[in-house]
């Protein structure tokens, strides 16, 4: 081939003439051009081309030079490849013209050739270019010059295509061998990206072999395992097994030595002054306590007098109590509900909140999105067919034309970085969202070509659409087998509430339309066979509020059930109807439930007045919590009052009420004080939702206690007086004659006394119980590390919410992780040192620069959770200044201070830095600094990318750089990359941890202030410290329980037992979380704190009853079980509450 003989069409490129003549010696001018273009190899060589061909070659390579020249080895191989093809004197040995044609000028032209390339040369060429990045799109140059090829033959095959915009002017085939055996494969010298000649060596970001090896992270260390079990679980199980075996062995040995056999199997428990009569004196009667701890005695005396006074002046007590409740409830006038997730889960001074505020103020808030995922309902068939595409065009057009009542359209609120065109990431973007461009005959070929090489099919907003962003459910490059279309509408965000309100109005219109579309209510778009998932930025908050409204019914229903349960369980029922309507306790049960509601109202009123908004956790959890605690104490007080009346019928109602409160008041105080302190300690947590919940709960529990030991005692006295006067329950104004009721021991206390008590206190059974519960403790400890961390947002949504389907489809189809920005602060980029701390594509860049570190971390995504190349603005900016890229930075000849636009004629412009001394070079010696740096930077940020210069900075970096107030330095800048796809909570948390590890390492190595930011970080910071926070909260709560118990009971041993039992309960609950798949998060942490309080509720009453009783240890425990245990355990309402 030699010379140019015209083109195929009027506007086509010039094609070479077929010529099999020998190579010729170029003239001086031609040789100068040839050497400057193809290198010194042509200094003394003949050439098989003309000057016109070389000039066309120069023009063609200018288009790819901005992308390829960043890696000198790749660029040298690229130029050598096409120079050899065009001008090699041995061209005929590896090139064969297979098809010719006639040009518009009636001359023969070459239209198709075979180019035989050796395996070694092709592989060397491909290897030098395969990792070269194109930072502006977070992608690779190979996507543009090789169609995303994964081997050398696919790369050159793509380069030889003549049916793509940036392809060859005529078709070039690359056979792997010559069938006629007349050609020899082209063998040339390739440069390696890690070439020993520094002139050709590429930067770390473009060449893996140049990068230093990063030290392994803790996450890469293999976990310790023994026989397939974790070392932790194996060690605990081994210790428990050995200890249990030793105990059993000692027990058997001791039995053989003493030859003592328990033939009966049950050991009778000798009770002090035991009387088989069911109406005998009870061991826990305070009149028979023989030893008194002074604090306990003082409390009992206090509560006796308090109970007596409250019963004697019942109506006055009730009036005062509920007058105070009404007064404190006035704070409801300042009532408010906090629904903002950020304010719920993130402390204002937390690291993530500070980083978010800095990012929002410097670069603007992270954009809002509305997404649509379209697939077939069966989920099996490919969505890539003509009918689906045409429906997608219609859906997209309808969404773009949506208009709110204010007249707002998508075009008014969308993100449009390069002009008026919105950023809409949709498969229809391959046809510029124009259905008229969608051809029924060629659409499939067009789609395949665009998916393979997105840069050839730019949408209206002029940024490539990668298949991973707009398609889902395909493997590798099988784009036509994709099972889902994904459309993302990118909407501007703002710190200005007026702007966000306008966006939210449009999103509401969008959600209404999508609901109609998903349910096939849009006549012109049939969707009955489609599964359409959708979301907007407002969706999650809207759906969460729906969930809270639904839960109100659950709370009301629970209270109604508990009211009925308490009323029925408190009363006594006989066969005589008249006696039954007197002995029922509906009114008393209702008063007890009302006291619980009053305590909640008081707590909400106080904190609302102080400015603390209520949260969904408070609204949904505290009513159950206070109900559980309150109803428990109601049962205890009522049952003790009834027993008192049965054992001491001679006592007046006031005396009986006083002694009831005197006996049970201290244990109720013990449990209430322990719970209040435990909850109040939760207020020290920085997480707003947890701390506010803790304060509300502590206040509600304490107020509930105060009302129970005052108002409820008065209610008990009034109810007893009503029953004595034979007045009807619920209608006390009606008095009837009724037979006298029989005062007998309840069935449950009798069962505990006759069967359960003797069984549980048998010496053998005690050992078995202790061994069993230690086994549960061991199992709980083994399972604790298996508890997952996080909160799947689907669990917080109503089951029928459209967001559940959206999240499922997003996990199943979306192949791209969320973007992450590494923000660099206070690095003076106008100095060489500052530039070297940021850059990655120059030989003198710091090995620990942010660009180099991000590239190295990207190459281990399983640890770093970073998948895509980083957008490094300083690299693209400085390469934009490269004078070898003649199509980018140019200034006017008549005004050097004014830059040329890409469309300006070459004759009117000079290339920047062409005459600069020292010259622009890879070592950075000739690059701008100071005022000159800022001058070019401001111009670069104003230029939009174009085909001839994709390195212009407006689109990719317009919002990535924040200048100081004087505009003479870069104050902040960000480096954008993407996480790997986040499929579960573990991925999100690990991604957060990894990003902060990377930032801390860069800051440690270079002194550069760096922090990572992604939109989800602010919600996942809580999980970084949630495990130590949980341990700290539970330990402090249990220590406070121990101190309160020891202080009130006067027995450190019993306090240690209570704390130990509570600790075992906590371990078992956490272990059961692992078994049931309940993750550790703020909500489950709240419930664990509640468990501490409820556990104390179980233990404290029995513990105090045991301490205050007389007799042997077994007798004291037996009495506590009979008198208190039946009320706490057997009639405990929590099962119904849960």
PDB file of C-alpha atoms in Angstrom, residues 8 15 46 79 196 221 286 396 410 431 506 710 745 766 773 785 830 833 904 915 940 958 1069 1121:
ATOM      1  CA  UNK A   8     -15.400   5.509  -0.473  1.00  0.00           C
ATOM      2  CA  UNK A  15      -7.797   5.294   1.749  1.00  0.00           C
ATOM      3  CA  UNK A  46      13.233   3.246   3.656  1.00  0.00           C
ATOM      4  CA  UNK A  79       2.428   4.065  17.526  1.00  0.00           C
ATOM      5  CA  UNK A 196      13.976  -0.877  32.441  1.00  0.00           C
ATOM      6  CA  UNK A 221      -4.931 -13.294  58.036  1.00  0.00           C
ATOM      7  CA  UNK A 286     -42.537  -9.717 107.946  1.00  0.00           C
ATOM      8  CA  UNK A 396     -38.496   7.052  30.061  1.00  0.00           C
ATOM      9  CA  UNK A 410     -37.304  16.489  35.704  1.00  0.00           C
ATOM     10  CA  UNK A 431     -29.860   5.867  21.135  1.00  0.00           C
ATOM     11  CA  UNK A 506     -41.440  15.829  41.843  1.00  0.00           C
ATOM     12  CA  UNK A 710     -48.808   5.461  95.912  1.00  0.00           C
ATOM     13  CA  UNK A 745     -54.313 -20.957  98.312  1.00  0.00           C
ATOM     14  CA  UNK A 766     -29.495 -28.835  91.694  1.00  0.00           C
ATOM     15  CA  UNK A 773     -27.068 -23.780  82.669  1.00  0.00           C
ATOM     16  CA  UNK A 785     -18.759 -14.169  67.807  1.00  0.00           C
ATOM     17  CA  UNK A 830       0.551  24.594  43.574  1.00  0.00           C
ATOM     18  CA  UNK A 833       5.700  18.498  46.901  1.00  0.00           C
ATOM     19  CA  UNK A 904     -11.184  26.356  16.843  1.00  0.00           C
ATOM     20  CA  UNK A 915       8.064  26.146  23.871  1.00  0.00           C
ATOM     21  CA  UNK A 940      -9.251  23.350  32.585  1.00  0.00           C
ATOM     22  CA  UNK A 958     -16.226  20.438  38.004  1.00  0.00           C
ATOM     23  CA  UNK A1069     -29.743 -14.028  74.775  1.00  0.00           C
ATOM     24  CA  UNK A1121     -40.342 -19.755  95.502  1.00  0.00           C
TER      25      UNK A1121
END
